[in-house]
mmCIF file of C-alpha atoms in Angstrom:
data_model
loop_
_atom_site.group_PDB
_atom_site.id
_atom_site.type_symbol
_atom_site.label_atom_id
_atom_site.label_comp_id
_atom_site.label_asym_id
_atom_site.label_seq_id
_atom_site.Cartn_x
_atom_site.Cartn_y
_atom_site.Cartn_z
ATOM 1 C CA UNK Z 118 99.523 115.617 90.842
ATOM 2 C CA UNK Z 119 97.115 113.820 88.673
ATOM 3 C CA UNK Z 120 96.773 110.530 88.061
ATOM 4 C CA UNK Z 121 99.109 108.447 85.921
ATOM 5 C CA UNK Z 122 97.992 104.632 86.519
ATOM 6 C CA UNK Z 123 94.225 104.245 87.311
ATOM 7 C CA UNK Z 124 92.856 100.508 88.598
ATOM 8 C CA UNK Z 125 88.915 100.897 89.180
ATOM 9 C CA UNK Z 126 87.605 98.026 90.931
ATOM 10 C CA UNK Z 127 89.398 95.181 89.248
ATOM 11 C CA UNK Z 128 88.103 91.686 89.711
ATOM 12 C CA UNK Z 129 89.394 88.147 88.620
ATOM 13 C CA UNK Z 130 87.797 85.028 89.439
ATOM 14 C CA UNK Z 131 89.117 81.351 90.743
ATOM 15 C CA UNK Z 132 87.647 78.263 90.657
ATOM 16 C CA UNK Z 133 87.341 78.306 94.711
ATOM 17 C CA UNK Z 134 86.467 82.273 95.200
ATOM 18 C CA UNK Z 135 87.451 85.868 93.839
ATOM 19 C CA UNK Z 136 91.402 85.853 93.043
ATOM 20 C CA UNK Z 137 90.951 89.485 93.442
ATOM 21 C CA UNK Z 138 87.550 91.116 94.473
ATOM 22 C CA UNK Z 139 87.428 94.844 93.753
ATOM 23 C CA UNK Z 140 91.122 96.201 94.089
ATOM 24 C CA UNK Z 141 90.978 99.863 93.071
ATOM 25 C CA UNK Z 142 94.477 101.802 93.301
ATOM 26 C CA UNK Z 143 96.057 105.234 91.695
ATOM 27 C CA UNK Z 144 98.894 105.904 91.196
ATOM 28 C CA UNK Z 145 100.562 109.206 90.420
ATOM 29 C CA UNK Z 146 103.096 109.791 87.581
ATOM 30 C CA UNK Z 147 106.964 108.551 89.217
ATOM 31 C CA UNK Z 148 105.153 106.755 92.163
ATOM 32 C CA UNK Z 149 106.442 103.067 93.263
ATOM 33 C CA UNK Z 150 103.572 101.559 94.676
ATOM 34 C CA UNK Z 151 103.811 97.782 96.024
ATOM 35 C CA UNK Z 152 101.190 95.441 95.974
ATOM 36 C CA UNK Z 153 101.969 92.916 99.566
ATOM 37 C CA UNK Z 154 99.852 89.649 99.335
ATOM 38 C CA UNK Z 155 101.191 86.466 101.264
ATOM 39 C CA UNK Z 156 100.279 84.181 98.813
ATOM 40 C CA UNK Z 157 100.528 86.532 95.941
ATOM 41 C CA UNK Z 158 97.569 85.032 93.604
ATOM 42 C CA UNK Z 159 95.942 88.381 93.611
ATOM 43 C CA UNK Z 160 99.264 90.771 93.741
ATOM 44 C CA UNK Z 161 100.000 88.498 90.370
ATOM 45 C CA UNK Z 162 96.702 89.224 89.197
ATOM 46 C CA UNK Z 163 97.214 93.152 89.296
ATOM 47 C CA UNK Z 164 100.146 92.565 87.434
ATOM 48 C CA UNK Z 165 98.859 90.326 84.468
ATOM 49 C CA UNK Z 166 96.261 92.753 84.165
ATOM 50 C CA UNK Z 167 97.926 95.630 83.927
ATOM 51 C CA UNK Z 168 100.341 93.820 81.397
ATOM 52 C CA UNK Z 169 97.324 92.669 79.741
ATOM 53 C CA UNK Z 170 98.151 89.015 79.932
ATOM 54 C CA UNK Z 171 94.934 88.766 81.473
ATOM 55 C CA UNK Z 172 91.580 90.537 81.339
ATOM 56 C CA UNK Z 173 89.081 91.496 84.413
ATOM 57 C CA UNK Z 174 85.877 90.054 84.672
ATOM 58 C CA UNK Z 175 85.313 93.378 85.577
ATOM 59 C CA UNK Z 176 86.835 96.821 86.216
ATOM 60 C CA UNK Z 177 89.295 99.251 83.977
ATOM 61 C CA UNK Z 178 92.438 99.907 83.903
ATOM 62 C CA UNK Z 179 93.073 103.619 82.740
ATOM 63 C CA UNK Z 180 96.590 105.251 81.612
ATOM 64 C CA UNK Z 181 96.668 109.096 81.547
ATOM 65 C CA UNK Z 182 92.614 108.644 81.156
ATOM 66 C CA UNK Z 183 93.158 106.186 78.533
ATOM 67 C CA UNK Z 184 91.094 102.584 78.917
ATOM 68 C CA UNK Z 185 94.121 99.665 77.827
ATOM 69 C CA UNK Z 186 90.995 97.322 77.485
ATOM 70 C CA UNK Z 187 91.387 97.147 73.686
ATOM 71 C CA UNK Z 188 95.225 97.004 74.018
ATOM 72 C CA UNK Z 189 97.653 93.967 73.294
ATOM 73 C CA UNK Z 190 100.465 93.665 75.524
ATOM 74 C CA UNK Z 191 102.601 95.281 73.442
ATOM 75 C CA UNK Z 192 101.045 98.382 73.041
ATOM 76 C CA UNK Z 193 100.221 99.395 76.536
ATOM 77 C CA UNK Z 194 104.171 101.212 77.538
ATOM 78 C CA UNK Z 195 104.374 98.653 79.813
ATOM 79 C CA UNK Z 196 107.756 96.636 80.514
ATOM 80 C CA UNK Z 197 107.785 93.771 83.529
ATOM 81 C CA UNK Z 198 110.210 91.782 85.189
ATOM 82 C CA UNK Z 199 109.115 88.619 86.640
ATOM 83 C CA UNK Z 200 110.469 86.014 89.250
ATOM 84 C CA UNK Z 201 112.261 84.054 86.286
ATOM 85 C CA UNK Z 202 113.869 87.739 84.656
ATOM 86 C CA UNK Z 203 112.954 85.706 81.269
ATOM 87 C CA UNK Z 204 116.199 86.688 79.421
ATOM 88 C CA UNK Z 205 116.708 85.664 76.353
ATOM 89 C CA UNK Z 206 119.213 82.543 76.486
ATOM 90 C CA UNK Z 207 120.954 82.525 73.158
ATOM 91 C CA UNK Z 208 121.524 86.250 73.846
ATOM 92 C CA UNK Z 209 124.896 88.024 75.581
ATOM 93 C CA UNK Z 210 123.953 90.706 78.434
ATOM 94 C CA UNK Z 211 124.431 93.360 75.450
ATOM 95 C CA UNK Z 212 121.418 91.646 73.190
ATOM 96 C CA UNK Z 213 119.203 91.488 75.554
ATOM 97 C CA UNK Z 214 118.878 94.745 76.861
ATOM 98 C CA UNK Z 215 119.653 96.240 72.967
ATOM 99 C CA UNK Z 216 116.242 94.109 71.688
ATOM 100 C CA UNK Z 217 113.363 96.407 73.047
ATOM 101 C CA UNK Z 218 115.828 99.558 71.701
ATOM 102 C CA UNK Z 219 115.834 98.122 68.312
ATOM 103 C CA UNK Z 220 112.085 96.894 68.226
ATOM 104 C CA UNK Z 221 110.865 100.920 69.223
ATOM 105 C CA UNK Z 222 112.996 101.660 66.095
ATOM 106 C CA UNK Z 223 116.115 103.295 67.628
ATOM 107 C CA UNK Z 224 119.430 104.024 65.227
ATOM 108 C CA UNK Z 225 123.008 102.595 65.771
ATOM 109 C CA UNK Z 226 124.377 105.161 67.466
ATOM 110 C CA UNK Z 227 121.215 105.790 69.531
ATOM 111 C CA UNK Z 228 121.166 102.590 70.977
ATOM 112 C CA UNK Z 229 125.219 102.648 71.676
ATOM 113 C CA UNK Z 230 124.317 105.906 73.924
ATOM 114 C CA UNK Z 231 121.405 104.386 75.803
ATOM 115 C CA UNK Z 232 122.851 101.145 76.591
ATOM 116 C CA UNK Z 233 125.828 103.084 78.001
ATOM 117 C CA UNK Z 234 123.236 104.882 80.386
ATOM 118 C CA UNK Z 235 121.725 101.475 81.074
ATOM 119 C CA UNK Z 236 124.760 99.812 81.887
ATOM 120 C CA UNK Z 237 126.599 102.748 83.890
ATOM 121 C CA UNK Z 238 123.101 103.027 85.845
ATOM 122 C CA UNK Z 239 122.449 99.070 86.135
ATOM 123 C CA UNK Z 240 125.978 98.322 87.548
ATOM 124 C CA UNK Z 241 126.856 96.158 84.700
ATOM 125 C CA UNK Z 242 130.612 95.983 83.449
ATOM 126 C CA UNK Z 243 131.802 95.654 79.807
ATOM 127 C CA UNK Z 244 132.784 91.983 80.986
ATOM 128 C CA UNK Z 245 128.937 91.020 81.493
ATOM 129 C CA UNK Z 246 127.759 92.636 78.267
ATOM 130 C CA UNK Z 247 129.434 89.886 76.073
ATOM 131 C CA UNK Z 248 127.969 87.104 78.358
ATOM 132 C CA UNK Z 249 125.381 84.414 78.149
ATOM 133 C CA UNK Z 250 122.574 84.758 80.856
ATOM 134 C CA UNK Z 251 123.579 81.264 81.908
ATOM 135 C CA UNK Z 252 127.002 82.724 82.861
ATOM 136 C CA UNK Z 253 125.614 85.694 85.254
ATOM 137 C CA UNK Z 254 125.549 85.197 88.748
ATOM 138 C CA UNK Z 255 121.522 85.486 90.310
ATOM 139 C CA UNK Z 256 122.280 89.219 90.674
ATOM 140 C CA UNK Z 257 124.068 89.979 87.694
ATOM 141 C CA UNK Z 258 120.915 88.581 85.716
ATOM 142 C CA UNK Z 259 118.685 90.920 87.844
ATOM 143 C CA UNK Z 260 120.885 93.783 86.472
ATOM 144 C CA UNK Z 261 120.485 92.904 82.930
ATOM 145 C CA UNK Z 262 116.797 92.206 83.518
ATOM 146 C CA UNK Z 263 116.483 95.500 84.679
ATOM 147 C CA UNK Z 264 118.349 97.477 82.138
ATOM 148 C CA UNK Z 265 116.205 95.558 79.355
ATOM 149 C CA UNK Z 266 112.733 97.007 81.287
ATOM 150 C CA UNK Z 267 113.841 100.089 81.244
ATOM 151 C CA UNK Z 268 115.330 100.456 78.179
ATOM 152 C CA UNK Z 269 112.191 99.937 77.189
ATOM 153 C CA UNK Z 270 110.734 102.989 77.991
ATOM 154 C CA UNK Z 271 108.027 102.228 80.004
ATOM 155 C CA UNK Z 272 105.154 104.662 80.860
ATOM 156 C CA UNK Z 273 104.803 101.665 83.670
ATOM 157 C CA UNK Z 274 107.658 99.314 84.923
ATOM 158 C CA UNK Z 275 105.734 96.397 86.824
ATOM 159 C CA UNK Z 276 107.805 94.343 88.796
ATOM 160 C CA UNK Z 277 106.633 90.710 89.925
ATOM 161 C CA UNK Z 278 108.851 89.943 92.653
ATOM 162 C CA UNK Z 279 111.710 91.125 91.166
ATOM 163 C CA UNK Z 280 114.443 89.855 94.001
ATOM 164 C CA UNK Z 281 113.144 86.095 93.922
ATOM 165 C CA UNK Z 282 115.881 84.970 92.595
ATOM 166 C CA UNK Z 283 118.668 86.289 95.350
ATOM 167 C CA UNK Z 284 118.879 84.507 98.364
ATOM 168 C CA UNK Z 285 117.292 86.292 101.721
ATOM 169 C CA UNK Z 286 120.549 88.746 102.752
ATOM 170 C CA UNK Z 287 121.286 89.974 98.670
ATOM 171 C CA UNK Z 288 117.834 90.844 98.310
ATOM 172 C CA UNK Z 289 117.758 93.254 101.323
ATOM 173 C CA UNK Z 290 121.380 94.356 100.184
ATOM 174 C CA UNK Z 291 119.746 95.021 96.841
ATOM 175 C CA UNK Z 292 117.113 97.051 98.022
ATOM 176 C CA UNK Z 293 118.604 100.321 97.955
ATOM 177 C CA UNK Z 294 119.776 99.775 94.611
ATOM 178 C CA UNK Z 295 116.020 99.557 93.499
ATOM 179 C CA UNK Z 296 114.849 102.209 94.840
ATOM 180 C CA UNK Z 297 118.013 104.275 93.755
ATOM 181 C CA UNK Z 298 116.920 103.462 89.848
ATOM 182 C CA UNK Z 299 113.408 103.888 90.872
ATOM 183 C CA UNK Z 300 114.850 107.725 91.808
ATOM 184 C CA UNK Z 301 117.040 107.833 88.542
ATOM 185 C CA UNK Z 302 114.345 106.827 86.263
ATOM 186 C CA UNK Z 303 111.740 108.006 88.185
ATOM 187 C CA UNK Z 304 108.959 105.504 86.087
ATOM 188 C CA UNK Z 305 105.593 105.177 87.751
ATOM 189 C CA UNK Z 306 106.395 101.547 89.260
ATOM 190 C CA UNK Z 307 103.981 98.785 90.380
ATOM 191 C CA UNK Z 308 105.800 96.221 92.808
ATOM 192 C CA UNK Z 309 104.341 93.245 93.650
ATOM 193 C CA UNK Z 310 105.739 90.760 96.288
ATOM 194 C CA UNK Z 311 105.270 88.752 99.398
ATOM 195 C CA UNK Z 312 107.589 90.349 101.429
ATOM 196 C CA UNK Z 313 105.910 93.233 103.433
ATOM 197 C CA UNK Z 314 109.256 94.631 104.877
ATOM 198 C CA UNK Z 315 110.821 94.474 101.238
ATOM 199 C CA UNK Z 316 107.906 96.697 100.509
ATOM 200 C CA UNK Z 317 108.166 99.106 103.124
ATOM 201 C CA UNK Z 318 111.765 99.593 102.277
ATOM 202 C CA UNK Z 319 111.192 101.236 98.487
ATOM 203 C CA UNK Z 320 107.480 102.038 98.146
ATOM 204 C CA UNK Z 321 105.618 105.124 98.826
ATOM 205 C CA UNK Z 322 102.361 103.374 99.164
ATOM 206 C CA UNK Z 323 101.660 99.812 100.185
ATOM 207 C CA UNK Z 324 98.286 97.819 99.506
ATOM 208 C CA UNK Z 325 97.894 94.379 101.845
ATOM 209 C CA UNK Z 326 95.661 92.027 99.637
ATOM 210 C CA UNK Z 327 94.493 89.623 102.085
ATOM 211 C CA UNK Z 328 91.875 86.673 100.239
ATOM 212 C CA UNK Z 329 91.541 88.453 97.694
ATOM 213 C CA UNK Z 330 90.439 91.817 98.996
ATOM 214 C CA UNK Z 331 92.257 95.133 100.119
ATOM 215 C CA UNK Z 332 93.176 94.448 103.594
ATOM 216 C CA UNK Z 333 95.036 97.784 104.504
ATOM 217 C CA UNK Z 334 96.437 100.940 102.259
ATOM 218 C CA UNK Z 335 99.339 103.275 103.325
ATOM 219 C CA UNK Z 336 102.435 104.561 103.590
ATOM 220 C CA UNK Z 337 105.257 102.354 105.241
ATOM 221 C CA UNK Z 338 105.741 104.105 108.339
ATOM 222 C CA UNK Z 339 101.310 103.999 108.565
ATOM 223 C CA UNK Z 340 101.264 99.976 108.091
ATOM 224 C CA UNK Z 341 104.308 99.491 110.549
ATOM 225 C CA UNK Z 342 103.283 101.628 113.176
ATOM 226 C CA UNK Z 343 99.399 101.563 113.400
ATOM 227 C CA UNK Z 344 98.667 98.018 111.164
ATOM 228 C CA UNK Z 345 95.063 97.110 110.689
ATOM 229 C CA UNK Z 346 95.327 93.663 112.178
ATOM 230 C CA UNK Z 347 97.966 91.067 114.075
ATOM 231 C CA UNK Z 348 98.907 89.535 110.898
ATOM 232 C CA UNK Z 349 99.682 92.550 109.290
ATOM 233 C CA UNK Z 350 101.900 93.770 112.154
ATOM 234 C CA UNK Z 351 103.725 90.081 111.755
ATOM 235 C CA UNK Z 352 104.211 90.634 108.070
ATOM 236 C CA UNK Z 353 106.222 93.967 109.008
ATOM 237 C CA UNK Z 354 108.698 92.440 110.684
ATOM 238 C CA UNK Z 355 109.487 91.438 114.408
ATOM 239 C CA UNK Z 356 106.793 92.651 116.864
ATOM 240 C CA UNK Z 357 105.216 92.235 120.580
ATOM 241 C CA UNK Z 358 101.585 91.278 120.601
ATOM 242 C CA UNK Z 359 101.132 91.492 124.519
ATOM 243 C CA UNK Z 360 97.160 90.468 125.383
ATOM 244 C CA UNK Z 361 95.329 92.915 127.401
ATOM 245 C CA UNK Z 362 92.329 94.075 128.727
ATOM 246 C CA UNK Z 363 91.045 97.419 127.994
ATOM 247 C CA UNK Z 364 88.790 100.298 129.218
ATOM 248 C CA UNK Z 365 88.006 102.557 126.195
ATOM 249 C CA UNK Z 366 87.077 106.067 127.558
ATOM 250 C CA UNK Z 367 86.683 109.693 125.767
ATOM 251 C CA UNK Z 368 90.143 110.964 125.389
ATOM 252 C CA UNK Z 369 92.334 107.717 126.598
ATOM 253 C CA UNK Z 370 92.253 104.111 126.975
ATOM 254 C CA UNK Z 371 92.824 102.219 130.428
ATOM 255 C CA UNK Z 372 94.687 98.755 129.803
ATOM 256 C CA UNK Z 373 95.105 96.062 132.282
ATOM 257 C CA UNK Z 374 98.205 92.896 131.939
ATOM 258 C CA UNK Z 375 99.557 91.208 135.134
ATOM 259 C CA UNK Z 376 102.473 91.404 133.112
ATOM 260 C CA UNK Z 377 102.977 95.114 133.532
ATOM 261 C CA UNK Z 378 104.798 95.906 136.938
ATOM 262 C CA UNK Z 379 102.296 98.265 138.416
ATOM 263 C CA UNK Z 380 99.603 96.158 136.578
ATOM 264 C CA UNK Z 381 97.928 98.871 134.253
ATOM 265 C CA UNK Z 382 98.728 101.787 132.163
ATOM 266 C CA UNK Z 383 96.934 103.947 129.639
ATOM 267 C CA UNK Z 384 97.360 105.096 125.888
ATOM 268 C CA UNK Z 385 95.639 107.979 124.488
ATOM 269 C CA UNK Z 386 92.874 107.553 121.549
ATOM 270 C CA UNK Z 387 94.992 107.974 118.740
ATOM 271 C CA UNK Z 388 97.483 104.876 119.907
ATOM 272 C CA UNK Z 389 94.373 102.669 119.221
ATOM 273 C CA UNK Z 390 92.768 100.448 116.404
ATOM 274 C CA UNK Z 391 89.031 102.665 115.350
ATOM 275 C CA UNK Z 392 87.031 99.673 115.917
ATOM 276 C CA UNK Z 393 88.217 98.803 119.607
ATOM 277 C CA UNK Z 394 85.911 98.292 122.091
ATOM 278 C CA UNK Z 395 86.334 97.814 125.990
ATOM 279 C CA UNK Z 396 87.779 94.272 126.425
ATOM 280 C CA UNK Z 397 90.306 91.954 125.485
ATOM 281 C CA UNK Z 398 92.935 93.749 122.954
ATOM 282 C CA UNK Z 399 96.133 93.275 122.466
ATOM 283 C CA UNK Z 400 99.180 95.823 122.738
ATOM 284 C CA UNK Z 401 101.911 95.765 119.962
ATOM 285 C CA UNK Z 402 105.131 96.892 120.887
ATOM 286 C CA UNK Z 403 108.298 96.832 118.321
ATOM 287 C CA UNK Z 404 111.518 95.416 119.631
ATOM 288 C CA UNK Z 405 113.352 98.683 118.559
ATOM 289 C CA UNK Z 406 110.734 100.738 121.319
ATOM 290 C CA UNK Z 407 111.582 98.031 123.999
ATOM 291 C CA UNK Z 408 114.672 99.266 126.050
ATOM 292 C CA UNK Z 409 116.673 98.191 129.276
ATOM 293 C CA UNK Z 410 115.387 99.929 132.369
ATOM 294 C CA UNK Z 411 118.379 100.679 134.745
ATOM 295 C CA UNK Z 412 116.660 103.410 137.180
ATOM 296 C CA UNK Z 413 117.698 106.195 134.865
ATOM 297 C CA UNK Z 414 115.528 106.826 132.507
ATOM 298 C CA UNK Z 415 111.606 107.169 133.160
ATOM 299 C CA UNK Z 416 108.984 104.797 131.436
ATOM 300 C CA UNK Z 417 105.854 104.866 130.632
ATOM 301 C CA UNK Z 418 105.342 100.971 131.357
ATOM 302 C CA UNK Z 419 107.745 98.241 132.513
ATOM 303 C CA UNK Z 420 108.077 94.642 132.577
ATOM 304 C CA UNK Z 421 110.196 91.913 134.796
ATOM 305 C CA UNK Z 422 111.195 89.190 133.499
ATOM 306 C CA UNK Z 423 114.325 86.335 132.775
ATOM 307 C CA UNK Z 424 116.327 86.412 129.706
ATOM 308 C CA UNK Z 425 115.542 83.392 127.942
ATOM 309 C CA UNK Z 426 117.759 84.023 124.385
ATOM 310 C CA UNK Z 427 120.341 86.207 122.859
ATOM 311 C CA UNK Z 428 120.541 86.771 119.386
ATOM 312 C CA UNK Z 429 123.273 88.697 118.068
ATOM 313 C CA UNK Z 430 122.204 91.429 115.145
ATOM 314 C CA UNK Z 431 124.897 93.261 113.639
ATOM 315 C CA UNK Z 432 125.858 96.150 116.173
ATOM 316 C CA UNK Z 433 123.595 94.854 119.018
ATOM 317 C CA UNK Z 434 121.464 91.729 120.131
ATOM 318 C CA UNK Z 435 117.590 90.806 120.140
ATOM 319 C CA UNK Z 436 117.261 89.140 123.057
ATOM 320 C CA UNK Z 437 113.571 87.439 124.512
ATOM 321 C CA UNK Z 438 112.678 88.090 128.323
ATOM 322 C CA UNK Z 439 110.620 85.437 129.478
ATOM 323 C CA UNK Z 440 107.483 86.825 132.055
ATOM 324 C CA UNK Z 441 105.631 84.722 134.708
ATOM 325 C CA UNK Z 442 102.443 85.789 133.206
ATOM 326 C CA UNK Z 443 103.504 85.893 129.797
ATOM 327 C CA UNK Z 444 105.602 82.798 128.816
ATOM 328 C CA UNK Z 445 106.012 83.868 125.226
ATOM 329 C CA UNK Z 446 107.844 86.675 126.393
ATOM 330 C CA UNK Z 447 108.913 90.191 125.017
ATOM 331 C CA UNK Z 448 111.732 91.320 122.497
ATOM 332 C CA UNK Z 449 114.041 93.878 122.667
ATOM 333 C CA UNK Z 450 116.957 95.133 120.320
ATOM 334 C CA UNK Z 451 119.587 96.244 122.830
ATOM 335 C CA UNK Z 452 122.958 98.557 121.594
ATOM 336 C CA UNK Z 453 125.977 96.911 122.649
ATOM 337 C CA UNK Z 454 128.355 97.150 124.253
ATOM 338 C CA UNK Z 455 125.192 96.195 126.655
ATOM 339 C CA UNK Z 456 125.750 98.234 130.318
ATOM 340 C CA UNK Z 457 126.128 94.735 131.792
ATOM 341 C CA UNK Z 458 126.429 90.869 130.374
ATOM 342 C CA UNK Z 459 123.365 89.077 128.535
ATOM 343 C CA UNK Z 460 123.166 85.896 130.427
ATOM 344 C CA UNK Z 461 120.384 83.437 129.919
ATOM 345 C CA UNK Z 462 119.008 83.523 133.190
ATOM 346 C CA UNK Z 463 119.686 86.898 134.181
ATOM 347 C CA UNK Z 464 116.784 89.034 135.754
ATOM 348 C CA UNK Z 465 115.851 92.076 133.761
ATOM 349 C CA UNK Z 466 113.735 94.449 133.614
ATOM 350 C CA UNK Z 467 112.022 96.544 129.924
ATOM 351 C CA UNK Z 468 110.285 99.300 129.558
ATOM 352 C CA UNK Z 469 108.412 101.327 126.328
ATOM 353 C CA UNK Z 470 106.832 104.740 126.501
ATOM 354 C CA UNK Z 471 103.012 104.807 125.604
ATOM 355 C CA UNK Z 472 103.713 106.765 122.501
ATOM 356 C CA UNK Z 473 105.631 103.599 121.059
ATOM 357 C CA UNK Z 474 102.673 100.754 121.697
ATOM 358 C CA UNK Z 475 99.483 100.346 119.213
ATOM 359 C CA UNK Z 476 96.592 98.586 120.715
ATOM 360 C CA UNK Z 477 94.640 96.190 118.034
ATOM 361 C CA UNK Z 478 91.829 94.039 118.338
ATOM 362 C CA UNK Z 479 92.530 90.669 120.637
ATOM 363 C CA UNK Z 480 91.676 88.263 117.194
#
């Protein structure tokens, strides 16, 4: 499929370094592709770019082959929503998402048909049309802000952290919902945010900005199961970063941990970080790989140890297992009903299959 959005080498300077040094991305026509930085100065910076609030001190920015260099921000087909939504205050639910209708020109009756679409699509009852922003819950104004971008018409919907606004457990819930429009709409989509699993939940490509520069592109299940670094395997969510030694050979790799009962294992080549070398490493190991041993099932590696926590997670528990020679200990989702009780204290034993651990350089 060609490309729809093209970013070619875009750079944006700060007063103590590069804001954003070189980021080159494209992006196919329907795509959602999510820009992860943890501070988010250069993920912004894509975005004011591409809504030309900003210019590059160098690069392009290219739609359907087309440079938007000479092009206002209103002329680009480009809608955003940002962390604030910015809806118009002295305008009910039903204003605000008719005003970018009316400005492209649309007739009564037009507008009457679209903003039903909107509204059916957006979740947003005839009760919240005649409304005030300021008397919309923090989702409800999400809704609206949404059904204003994309009544719009977009050739590019940018989103800036769209889900700011909800607290932590309504923007997961809300994540489906986003990338259910994304679906409906099917707009090529630029998300930018700080939240790396919020990402991996609705894009189909992820770029990690990381000072500035391009610290790792891919697919979700790429940057959750083989991440370029430690940090990046943080920002996915909950992980196991077990220090090791290693013995890189042709086909495999020998690893040594007195925390491993029989003291070493092995992983073959493509369970390993390209740069490793023999030496220290470390082993990352998801909690959801990590499962109770109980002489019954065969694994790859296993590790005693003392519970030392138990943290109940919807239909099962997280629990840490302290290790003599690893006091930070490993983390395991277990099912419950568990096969016997999760007492602090108790003496366990985990195991993991090779196929489920990632070994990355020890820094």
């Amino acid at each position: 499929m060609p490309t729809h959005l093209d970013l070619r080498d875009l750079t944006v300077g700060g007063a103590t370094g590069p804001v954003l040094d070189g980021f080159s991305a494209s992006l196919e026509r329907g795509a959602l592709y999510a820009l992860v930085a943890p501070d988010m100065r250069a993920a912004d910076a894509v975005i004011n770019l591409v809504a030309g609030f900003a210019r590059p001190q160098h690069g392009r920015i290219l739609l359907d082959g087309k440079d938007l260099g000479l092009r206002g921000p209103g002329e680009r087909g480009v809608m955003t929503v940002r962390p604030n939504l910015a809806l118009f205050p002295h305008l009910s639910s039903l204003a605000n998402i008719a005003f970018p209708l009316e400005q492209r020109g649309h007739d009564r009756d037009e507008i009457k048909n679209r903003i039903d679409r909107l509204t059916e699509e957006c979740g947003i009852t005839p009760e919240m049309l005649a409304l005030l922003p300021e008397a919309l819950s923090a989702e409800q104004k999400l809704r609206v802000a949404l059904a204003r971008a994309l009544g719009g018409e977009p050739e590019v919907l940018l989103l800036e952290q769209p889900l700011h606004s909800l607290p932590p457990a309504a923007r997961r819930a809300f994540l489906p919902e986003l990338k259910r429009l994304h679906r409906q709409f099917g707009l090529t989509t630029l998300l930018a945010t700080n939240d790396l699993a919020e990402a991996m939940a609705v894009a189909d490509v992820i770029s990690v900005l990381v000072d500035g520069k391009e610290a790792q592109r891919g697919k979700p299940e790429e940057l959750f199961g083989r991440p370029a670094n430690a940090a990046i395997a943080r920002l996915a969510g909950p992980c196991n970063l077990v220090p090791i030694e290693i013995d890189v050979l042709d086909t495999k790799v020998m690893l040594r941990s007195a925390m491993l009962q029989t003291g070493s294992g092995d992983v073959g080549r493509d369970r390993c970080h390209l740069s490793l070398s023999s030496g220290p490493a470390q082993m990352l190991v998801r909690p959801e790989a990590v499962r109770l041993f109980l002489g019954i099932r065969r694994f790859d590696m296993l590790a005693e140890g003392a519970i030392a926590d138990v943290m109940p997670r919807g239909g099962g528990a997280q629990i840490r297992v302290t290790i003599e020679s690893f006091p930070p200990g490993i983390i395991a989702d277990v099912p419950l009903p568990a096969p016997f009780p999760l007492e602090i204290g108790r003496r366990i034993t985990l195991g993991w299959n090779r196929a489920d651990a990632f070994l990355l350089p020890a820094n």
